[in-house]
Coordinates of C-alpha atoms and ligand atoms in Angstrom, one line a residue:
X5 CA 36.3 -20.9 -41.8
X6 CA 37.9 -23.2 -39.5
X7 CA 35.8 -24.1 -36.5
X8 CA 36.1 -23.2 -33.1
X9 CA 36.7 -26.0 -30.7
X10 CA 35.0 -25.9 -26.9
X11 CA 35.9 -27.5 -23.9
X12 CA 32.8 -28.0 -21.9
X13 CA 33.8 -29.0 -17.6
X14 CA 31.4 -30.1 -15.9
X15 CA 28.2 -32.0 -17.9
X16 CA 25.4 -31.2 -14.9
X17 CA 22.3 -28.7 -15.2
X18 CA 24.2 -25.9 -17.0
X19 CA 26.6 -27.8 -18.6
X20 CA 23.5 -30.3 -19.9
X21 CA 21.6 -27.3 -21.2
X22 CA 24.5 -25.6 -23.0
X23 CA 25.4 -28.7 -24.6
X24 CA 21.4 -29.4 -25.2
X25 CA 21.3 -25.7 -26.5
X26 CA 24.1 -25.9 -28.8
X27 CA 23.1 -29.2 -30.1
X28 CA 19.4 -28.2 -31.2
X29 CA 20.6 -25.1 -32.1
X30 CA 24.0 -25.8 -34.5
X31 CA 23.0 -24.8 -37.8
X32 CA 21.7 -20.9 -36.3
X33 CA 24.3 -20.7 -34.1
X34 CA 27.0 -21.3 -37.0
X35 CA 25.1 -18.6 -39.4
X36 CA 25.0 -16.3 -36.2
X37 CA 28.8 -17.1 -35.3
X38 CA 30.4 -17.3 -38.8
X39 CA 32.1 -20.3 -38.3
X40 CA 31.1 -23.9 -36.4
X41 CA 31.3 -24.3 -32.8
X42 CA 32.2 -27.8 -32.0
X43 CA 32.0 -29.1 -28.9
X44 CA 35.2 -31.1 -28.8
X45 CA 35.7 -32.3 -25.2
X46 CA 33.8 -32.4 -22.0
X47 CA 35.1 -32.9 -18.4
X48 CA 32.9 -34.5 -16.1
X49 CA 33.9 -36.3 -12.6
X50 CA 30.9 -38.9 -14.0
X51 CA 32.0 -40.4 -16.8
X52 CA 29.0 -42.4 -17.4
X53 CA 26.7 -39.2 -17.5
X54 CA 29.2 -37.3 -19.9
X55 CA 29.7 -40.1 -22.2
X56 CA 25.6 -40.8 -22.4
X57 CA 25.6 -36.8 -23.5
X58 CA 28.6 -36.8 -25.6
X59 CA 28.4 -37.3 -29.6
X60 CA 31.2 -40.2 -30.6
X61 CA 33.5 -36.6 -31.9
X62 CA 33.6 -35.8 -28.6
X63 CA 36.1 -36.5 -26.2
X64 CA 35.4 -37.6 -22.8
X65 CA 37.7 -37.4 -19.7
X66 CA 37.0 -37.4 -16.0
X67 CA 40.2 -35.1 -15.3
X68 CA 39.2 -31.5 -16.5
X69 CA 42.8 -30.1 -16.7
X70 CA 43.3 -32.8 -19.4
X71 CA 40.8 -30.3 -21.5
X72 CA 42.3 -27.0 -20.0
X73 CA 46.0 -28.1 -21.5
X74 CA 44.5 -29.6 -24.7
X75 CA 46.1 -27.9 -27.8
X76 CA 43.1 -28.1 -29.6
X77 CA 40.7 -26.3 -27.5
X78 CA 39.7 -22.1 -27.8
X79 CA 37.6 -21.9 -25.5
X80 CA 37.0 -23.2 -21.9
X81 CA 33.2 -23.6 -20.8
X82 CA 33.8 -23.6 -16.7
X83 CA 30.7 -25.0 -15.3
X84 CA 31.7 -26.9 -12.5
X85 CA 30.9 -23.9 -10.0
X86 CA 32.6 -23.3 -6.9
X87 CA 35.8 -21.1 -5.9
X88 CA 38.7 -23.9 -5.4
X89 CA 39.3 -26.3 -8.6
X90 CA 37.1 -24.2 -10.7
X91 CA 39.8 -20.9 -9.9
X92 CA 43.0 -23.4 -10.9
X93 CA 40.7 -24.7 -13.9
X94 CA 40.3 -21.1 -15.4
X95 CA 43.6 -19.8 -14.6
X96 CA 45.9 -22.3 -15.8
X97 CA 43.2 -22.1 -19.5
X98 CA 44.2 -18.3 -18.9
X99 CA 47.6 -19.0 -19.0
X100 CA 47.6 -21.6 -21.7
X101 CA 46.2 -18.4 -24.0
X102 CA 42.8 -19.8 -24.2
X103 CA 39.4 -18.0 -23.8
X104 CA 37.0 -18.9 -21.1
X105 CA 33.2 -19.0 -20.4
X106 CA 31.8 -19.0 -17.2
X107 CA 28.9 -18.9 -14.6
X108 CA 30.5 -18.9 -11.8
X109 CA 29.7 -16.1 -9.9
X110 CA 31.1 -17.2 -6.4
X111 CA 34.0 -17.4 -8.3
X112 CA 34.0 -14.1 -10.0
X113 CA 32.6 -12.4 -7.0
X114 CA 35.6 -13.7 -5.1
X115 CA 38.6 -13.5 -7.0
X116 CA 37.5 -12.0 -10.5
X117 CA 39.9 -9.3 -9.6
X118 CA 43.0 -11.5 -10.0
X119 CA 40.8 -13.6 -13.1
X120 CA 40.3 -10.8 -15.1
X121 CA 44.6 -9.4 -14.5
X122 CA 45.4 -12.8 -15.6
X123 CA 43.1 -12.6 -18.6
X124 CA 44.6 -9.2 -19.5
X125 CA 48.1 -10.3 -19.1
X126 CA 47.2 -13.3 -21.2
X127 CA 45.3 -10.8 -23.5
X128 CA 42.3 -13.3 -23.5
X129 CA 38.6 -13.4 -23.0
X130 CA 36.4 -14.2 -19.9
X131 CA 32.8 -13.6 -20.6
X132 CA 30.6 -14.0 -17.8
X133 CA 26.8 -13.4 -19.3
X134 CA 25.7 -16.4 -17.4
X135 CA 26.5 -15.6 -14.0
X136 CA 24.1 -12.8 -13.4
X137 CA 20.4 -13.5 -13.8
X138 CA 20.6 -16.5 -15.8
X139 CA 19.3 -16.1 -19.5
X140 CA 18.9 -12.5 -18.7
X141 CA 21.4 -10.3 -20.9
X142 CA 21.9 -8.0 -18.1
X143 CA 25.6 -8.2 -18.4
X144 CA 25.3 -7.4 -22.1
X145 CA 23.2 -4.5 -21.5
X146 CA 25.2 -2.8 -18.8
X147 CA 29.0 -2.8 -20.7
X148 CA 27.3 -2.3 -23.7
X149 CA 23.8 -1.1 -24.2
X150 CA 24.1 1.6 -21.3
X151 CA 27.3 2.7 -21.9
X152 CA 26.4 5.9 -22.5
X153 CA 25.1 6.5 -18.9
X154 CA 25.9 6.9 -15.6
X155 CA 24.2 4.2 -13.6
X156 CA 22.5 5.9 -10.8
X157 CA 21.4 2.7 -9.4
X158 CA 20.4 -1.0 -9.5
X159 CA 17.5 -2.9 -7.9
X160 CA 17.7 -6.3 -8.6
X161 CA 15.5 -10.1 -7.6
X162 CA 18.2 -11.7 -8.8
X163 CA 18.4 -15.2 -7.0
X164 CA 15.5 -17.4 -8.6
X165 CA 15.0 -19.9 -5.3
X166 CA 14.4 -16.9 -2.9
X167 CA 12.0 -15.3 -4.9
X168 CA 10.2 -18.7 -5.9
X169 CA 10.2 -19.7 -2.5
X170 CA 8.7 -15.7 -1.5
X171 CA 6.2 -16.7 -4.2
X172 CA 5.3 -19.9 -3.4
X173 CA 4.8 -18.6 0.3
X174 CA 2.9 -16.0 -0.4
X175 CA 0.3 -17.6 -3.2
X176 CA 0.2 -21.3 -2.0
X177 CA 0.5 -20.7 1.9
X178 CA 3.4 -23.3 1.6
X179 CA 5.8 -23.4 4.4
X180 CA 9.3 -22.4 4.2
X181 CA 10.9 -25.7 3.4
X182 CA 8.5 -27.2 1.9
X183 CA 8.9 -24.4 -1.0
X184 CA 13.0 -24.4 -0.4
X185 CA 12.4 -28.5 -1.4
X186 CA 10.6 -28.0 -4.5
X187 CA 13.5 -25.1 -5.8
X188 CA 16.1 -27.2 -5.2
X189 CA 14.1 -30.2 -7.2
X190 CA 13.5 -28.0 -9.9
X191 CA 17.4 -27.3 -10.4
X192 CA 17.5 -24.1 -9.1
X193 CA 18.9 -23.8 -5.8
X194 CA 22.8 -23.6 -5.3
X195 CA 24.2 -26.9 -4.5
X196 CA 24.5 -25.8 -0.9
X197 CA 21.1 -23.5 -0.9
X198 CA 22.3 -21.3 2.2
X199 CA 23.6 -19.3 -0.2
X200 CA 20.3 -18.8 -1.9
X201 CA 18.4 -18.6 1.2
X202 CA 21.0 -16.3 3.1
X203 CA 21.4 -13.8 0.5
X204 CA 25.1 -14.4 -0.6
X205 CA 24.4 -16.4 -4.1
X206 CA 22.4 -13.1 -4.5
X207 CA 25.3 -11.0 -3.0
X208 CA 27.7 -12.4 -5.8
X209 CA 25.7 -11.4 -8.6
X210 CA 25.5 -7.7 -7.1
X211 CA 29.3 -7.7 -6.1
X212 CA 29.5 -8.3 -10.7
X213 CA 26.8 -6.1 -11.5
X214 CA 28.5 -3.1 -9.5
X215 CA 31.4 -3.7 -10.8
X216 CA 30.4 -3.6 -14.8
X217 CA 28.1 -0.1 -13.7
X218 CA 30.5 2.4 -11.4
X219 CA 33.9 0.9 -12.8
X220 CA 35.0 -0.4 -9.3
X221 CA 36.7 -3.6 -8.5
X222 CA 35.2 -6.3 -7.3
X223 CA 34.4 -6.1 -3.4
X224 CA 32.3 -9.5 -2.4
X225 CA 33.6 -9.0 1.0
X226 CA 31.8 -5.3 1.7
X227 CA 28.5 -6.0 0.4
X228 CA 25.9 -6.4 2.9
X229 CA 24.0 -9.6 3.1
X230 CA 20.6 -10.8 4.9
X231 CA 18.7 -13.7 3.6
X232 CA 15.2 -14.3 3.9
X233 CA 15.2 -17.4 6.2
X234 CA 13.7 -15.6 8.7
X235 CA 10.7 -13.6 7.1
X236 CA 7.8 -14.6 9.2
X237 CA 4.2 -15.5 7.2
X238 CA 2.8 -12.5 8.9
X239 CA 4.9 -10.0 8.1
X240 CA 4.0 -11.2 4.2
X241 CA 1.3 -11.2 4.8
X242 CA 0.8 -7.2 6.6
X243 CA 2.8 -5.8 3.7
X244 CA 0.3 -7.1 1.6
X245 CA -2.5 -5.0 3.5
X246 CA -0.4 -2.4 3.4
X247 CA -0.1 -2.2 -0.4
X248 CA 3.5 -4.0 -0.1
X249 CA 5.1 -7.2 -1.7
X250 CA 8.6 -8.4 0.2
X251 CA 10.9 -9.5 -2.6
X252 CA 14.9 -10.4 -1.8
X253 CA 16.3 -7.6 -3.7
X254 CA 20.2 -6.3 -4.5
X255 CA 20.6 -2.9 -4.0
X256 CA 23.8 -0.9 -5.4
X257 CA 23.1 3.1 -5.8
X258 CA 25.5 5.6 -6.0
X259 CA 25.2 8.3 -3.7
X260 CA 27.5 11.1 -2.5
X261 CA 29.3 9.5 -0.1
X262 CA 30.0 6.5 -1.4
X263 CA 28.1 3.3 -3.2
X264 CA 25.6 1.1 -1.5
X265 CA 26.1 -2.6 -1.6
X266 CA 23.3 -4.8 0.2
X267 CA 21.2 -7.7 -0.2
X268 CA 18.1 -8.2 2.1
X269 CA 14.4 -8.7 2.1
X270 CA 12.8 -5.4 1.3
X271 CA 9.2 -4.3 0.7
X272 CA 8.1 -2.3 -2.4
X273 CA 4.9 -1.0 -3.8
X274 CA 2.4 -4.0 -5.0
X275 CA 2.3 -1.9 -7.7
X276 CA 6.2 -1.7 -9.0
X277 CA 6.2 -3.6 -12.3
X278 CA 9.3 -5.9 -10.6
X279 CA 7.0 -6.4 -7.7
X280 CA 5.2 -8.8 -9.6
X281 CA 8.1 -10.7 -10.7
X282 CA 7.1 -14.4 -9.7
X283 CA 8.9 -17.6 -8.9
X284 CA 11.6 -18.0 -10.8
X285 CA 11.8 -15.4 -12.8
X286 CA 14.5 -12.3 -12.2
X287 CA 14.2 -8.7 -13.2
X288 CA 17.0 -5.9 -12.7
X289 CA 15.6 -3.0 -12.3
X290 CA 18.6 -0.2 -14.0
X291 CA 18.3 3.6 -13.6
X292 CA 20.5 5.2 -16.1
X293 CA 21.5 9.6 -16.0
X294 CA 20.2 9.4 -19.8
X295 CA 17.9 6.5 -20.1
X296 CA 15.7 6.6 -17.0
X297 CA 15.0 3.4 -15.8
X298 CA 14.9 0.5 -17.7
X299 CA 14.3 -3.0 -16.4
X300 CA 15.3 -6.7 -17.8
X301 CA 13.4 -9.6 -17.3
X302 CA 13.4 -13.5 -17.6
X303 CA 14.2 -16.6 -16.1
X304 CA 17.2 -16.5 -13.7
X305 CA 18.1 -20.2 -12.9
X306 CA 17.6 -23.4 -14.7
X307 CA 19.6 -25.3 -17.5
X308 CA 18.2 -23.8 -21.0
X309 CA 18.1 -20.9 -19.7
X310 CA 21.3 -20.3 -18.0
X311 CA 22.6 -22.3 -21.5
X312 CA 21.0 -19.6 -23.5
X313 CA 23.9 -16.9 -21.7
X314 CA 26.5 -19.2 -21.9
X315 CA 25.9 -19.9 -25.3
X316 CA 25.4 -16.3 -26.6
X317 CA 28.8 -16.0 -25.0
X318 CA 30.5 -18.5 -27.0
X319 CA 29.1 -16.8 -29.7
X320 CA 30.8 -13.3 -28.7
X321 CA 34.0 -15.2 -28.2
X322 CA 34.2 -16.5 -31.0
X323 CA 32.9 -13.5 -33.4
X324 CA 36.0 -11.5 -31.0
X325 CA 38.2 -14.4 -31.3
X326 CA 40.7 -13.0 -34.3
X327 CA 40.0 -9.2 -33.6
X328 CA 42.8 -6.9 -32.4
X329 CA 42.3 -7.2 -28.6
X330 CA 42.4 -3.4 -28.0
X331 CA 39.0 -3.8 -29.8
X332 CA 37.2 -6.0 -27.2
X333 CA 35.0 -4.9 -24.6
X334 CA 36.4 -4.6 -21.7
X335 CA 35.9 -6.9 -18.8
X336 CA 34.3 -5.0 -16.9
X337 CA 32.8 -2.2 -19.0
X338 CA 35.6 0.4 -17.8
X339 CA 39.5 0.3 -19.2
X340 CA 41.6 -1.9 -16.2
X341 CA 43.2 1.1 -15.7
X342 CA 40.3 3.4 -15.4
X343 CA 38.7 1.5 -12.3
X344 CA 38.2 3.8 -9.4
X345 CA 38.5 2.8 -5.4
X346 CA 35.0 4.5 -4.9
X347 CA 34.3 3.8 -1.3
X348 CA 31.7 1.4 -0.7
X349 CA 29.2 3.5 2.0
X350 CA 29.0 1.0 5.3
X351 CA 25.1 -0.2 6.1
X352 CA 25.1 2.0 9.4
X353 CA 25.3 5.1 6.8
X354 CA 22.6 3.8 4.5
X355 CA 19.7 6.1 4.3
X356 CA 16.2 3.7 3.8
X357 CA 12.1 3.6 4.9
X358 CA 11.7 0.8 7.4
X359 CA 9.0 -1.7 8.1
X360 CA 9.0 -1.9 11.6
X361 CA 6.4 -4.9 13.3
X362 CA 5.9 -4.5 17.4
X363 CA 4.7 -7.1 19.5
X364 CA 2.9 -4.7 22.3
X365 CA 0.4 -5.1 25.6
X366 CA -2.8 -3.1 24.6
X367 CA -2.5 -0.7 26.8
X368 CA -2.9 3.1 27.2
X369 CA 0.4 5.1 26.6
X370 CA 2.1 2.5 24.3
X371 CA 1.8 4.1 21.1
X372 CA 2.7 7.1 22.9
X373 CA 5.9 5.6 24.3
X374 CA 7.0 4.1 21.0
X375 CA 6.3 7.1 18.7
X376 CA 7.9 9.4 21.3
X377 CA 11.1 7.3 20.8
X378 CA 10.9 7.8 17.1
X379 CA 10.4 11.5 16.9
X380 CA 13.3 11.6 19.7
X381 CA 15.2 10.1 16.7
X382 CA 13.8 12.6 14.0
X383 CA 12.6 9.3 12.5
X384 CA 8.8 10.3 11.0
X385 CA 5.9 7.4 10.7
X386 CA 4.4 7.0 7.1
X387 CA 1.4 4.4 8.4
X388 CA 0.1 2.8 11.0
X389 CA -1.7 -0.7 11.8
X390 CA -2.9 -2.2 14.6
X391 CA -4.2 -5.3 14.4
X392 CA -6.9 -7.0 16.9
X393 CA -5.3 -8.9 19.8
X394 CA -6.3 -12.7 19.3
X395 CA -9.0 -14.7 21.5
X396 CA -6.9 -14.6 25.4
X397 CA -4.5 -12.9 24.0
X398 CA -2.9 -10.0 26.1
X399 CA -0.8 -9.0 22.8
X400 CA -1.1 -7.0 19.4
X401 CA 0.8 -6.6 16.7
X402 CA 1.6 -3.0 15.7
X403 CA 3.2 -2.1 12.2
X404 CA 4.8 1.0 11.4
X405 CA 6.3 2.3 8.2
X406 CA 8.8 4.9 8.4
X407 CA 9.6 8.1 6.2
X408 CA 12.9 8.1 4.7
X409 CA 15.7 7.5 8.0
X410 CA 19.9 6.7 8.3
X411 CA 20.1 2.8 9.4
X412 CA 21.9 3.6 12.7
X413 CA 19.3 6.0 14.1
X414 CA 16.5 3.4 13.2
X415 CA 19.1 0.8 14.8
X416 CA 19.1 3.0 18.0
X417 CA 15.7 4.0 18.6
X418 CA 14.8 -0.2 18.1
X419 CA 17.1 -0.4 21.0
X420 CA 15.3 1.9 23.1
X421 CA 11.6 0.5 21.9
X422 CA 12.6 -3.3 22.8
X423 CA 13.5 -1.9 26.5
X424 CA 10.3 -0.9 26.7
X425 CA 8.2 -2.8 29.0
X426 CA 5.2 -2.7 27.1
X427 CA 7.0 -4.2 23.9
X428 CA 7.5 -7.8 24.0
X429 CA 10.5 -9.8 22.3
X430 CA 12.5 -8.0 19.6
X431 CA 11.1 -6.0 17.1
X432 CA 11.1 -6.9 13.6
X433 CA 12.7 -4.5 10.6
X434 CA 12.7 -5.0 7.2
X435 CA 13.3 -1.8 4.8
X436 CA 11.4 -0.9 2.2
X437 CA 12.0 0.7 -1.5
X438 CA 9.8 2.9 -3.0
X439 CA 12.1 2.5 -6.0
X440 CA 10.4 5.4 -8.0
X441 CA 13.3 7.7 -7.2
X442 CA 15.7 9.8 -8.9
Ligands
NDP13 P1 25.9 -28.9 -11.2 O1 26.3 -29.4 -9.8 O2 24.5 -29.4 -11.7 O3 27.0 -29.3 -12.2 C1 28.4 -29.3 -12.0 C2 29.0 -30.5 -12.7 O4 30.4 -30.5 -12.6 C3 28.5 -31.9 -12.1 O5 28.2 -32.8 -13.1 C4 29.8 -32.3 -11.3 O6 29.9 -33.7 -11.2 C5 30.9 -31.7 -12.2 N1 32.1 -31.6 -11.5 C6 32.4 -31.3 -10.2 N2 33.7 -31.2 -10.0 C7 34.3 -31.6 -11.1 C8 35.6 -31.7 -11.5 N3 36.7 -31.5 -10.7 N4 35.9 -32.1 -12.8 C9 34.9 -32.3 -13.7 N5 33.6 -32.1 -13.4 C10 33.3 -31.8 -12.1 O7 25.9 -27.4 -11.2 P2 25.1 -26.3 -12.1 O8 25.1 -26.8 -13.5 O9 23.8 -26.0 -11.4 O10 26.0 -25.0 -11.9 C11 27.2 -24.8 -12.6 C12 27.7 -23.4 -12.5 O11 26.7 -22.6 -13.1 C13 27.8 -22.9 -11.1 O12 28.9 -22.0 -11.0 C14 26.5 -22.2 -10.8 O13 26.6 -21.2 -9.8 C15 26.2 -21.6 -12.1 N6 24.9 -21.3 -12.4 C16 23.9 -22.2 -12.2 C17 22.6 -22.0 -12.5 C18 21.5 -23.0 -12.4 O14 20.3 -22.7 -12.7 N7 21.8 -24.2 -11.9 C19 22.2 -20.6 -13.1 C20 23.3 -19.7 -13.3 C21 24.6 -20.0 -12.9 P3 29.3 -34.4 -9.8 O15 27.8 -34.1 -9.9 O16 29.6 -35.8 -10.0 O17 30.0 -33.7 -8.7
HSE14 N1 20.7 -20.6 -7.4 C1 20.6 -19.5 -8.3 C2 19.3 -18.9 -8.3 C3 20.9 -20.0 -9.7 O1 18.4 -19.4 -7.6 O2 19.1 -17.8 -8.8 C4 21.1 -18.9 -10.7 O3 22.2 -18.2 -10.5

């Protein structure tokens, strides 16, 4: 069978690793495809690099839209990442009737909406495996291997730096940017790593993965997003006394009045399988009506892995290549015109158990003052510590963990405890998951 011919943009750690991948792997990957998948061209703004990688069958250009409006090429591998020539790069491939691969999720998150009406228009393929969780088939096992469920929810560590950097904090005592260094050496980090640190690389991959599970459009712009730049080491270090680990995770649960979407650090049970998810690694945790929960994990970030996704897309592209496009799976799991404008349920609404960490003069009547304010609230305490004021100190650090509570009462009675002039400086939330719900 004639052979399919990829255009690879954009030769760096992805782009490496799929072409590493692809290479190693030919002879398989042909048997699994049922025809050859030749790399035919590659786009890289470094010539030199690209030209080093390339095989002499191989076309090198620097301009990547010399590739996207080359008559030759199927498929288009985007992995140049970002949301400006990336977006004109897939579109105008879109238009020219050919099939595209991507990680991008910035991209997706953003403007997937228009991506995937061009792609449908164009009646071609975007697959996306990569995007979300790395080498994790997550996106695979959503529009397919669930299909027959009604996601309930998601609970997903699904931005490799933050949770290496949680890790390496946690088990090495490293500082913050020390560990943020060393993720960013390693290939993981984002090229601008605020967007791993502040939550919205992570924010993407949710704004995709609740898409694919409640048949919604994408909606980037109403997820919630808070990073973990600003966990203190002692507030890892009291959720671990308390039987707690504090992992970034992405939240999306369905819920009668509309669908959670929120990114922030959260604590759950030591215990939780995806508790122990270290460094690296990703796990999505996936609670089905039929299946229960099930949960996926493997290494979110880096070049074979990520290449792993891409590839197995290539593969699906081109096994889907010649079929009748009625046959495919839909972009996002549900028909185009069977997506629903579910609303998304604003954070204020969001019902949650909270971490809550007082700085307080040890004094008679403070613990008095500061659960009085809760109750006032209807907001019941789960646990209690106090820890022992330090040498001189005038100062202790109280922890509380709430029962179950709706974000803008916990909002309100924090307003009313940091006016307290017992309580010094602000107090310090961070929710927390039991995740072992229905
Ligand atoms: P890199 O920065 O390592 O690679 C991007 C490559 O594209 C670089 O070689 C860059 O060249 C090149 N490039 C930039 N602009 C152009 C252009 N206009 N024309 C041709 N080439 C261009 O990024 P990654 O490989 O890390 O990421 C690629 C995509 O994969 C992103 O969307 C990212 O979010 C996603 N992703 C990354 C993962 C990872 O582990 N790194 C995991 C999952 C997804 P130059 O360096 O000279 O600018
Ligand atoms: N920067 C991302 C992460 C890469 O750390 O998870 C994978 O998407």
């Amino acid at each position: 069978m004639k052979p399919v011919n990829v255009g690879l943009l954009g030769i760096g750690t992805v782009g490496g690793g799929t072409f590493t991948v692809l290479r190693r792997n030919q002879e398989e990957i042909t048997r699994r495809a049922g025809r050859a998948i030749v790399l035919k061209m590659i786009a890289d703004k470094d010539l030199k690099k690209a030209r080093k990688l390339a095989g002499k069958n191989t076309i090198v250009t620097a301009d990547a839209m010399e590739v996207v409006n080359h008559p030759d090429i199927d498929i288009v591998v985007e992995l140049i990442g970002g949301t400006t020539v990336a977006k004109q790069f897939i579109l105008k491939a879109i238009k020219n009737g050919k099939h595209v691969v991507t990680a991008n999720k910035a991209l997706l998150a953003i403007h997937g909406n228009e991506i995937f009406a061009a792609a449908h228009k164009h009646g071609v393929m975007v697959a996306f495996e990569a995007a979300v969780a790395g080498g994790i088939p997550i996106i695979k096992a959503l529009r397919e291997g669930l299909t027959a469920n009604r996601v309930e929810w998601i609970a997903g560590i699904i931005n490799g730096t933050s949770n290496y950097i949680l890790s390496e904090m946690r088990n090495t005592g490293a500082s913050f940017a020390e560990a943020l260094r060393q993720a960013q050496a390693l290939g993981y980090a984002e090229a601008d790593p605020t967007f791993d640190i502040e939550g919205i690389d992570a924010a993407h991959k949710l704004t995709i993965l609740a898409a694919i599970s409640f048949g919604i459009p994408m909606q980037f712009d109403k997820v919630y997003t808070e990073g973990i730049s600003k966990l203190a080491r002692e507030d890892i270090r009291y959720a671990e006394e308390l039987g707690y680990r504090i992992k970034l995770l992405g939240i999306t649960k369905r819920t009668p009045k509309g669908i959670e979407l929120r990114v922030h650090p959260t604590l759950i049970p030591a215990r939780r399988l995806i508790a122990n998810v270290e460094g690296v690694m990703n796990a999505v945790l996936v609670k089905g009506d039929a299946v229960g929960a099930t949960m996926y994990y493997g290494a979110g970030a880096g070049a074979e892995p990520t290449a792993s996704a891409v590839v197995a897309d290539l593969v699906d592209v081109t096994r889907m290549h010649t079929a009748d496009r009625k046959h495919r799976v839909p972009h996002l799991a549900f028909q185009p015109d069977a997506l629903t404008n579910t609303p998304i349920l604003p954070m204020s609404e969001v019902q949650t158990s909270y971490y809550l960490r007082l700085r307080a003069f040890d004094k008679p009547g403070v613990l008095a003052d500061i659960t009085r304010i809760l109750a006032d609230s209807g907001i019941s305490i789960d646990a209690m510590l106090q820890k022992e004021p330090s040498e001189g100190e005038e100062q202790v650090d109280i922890i509380m963990l709430t029962h179950e509570t709706v974000e803008k009462h916990i909002n309100a009675a924090i307003r009313k405890i940091e006016k307290l002039s017992t309580i010094s400086g602000k107090v310090v939330r961070i929710r927390l998951e039991e995740l072992n719900r229905n």
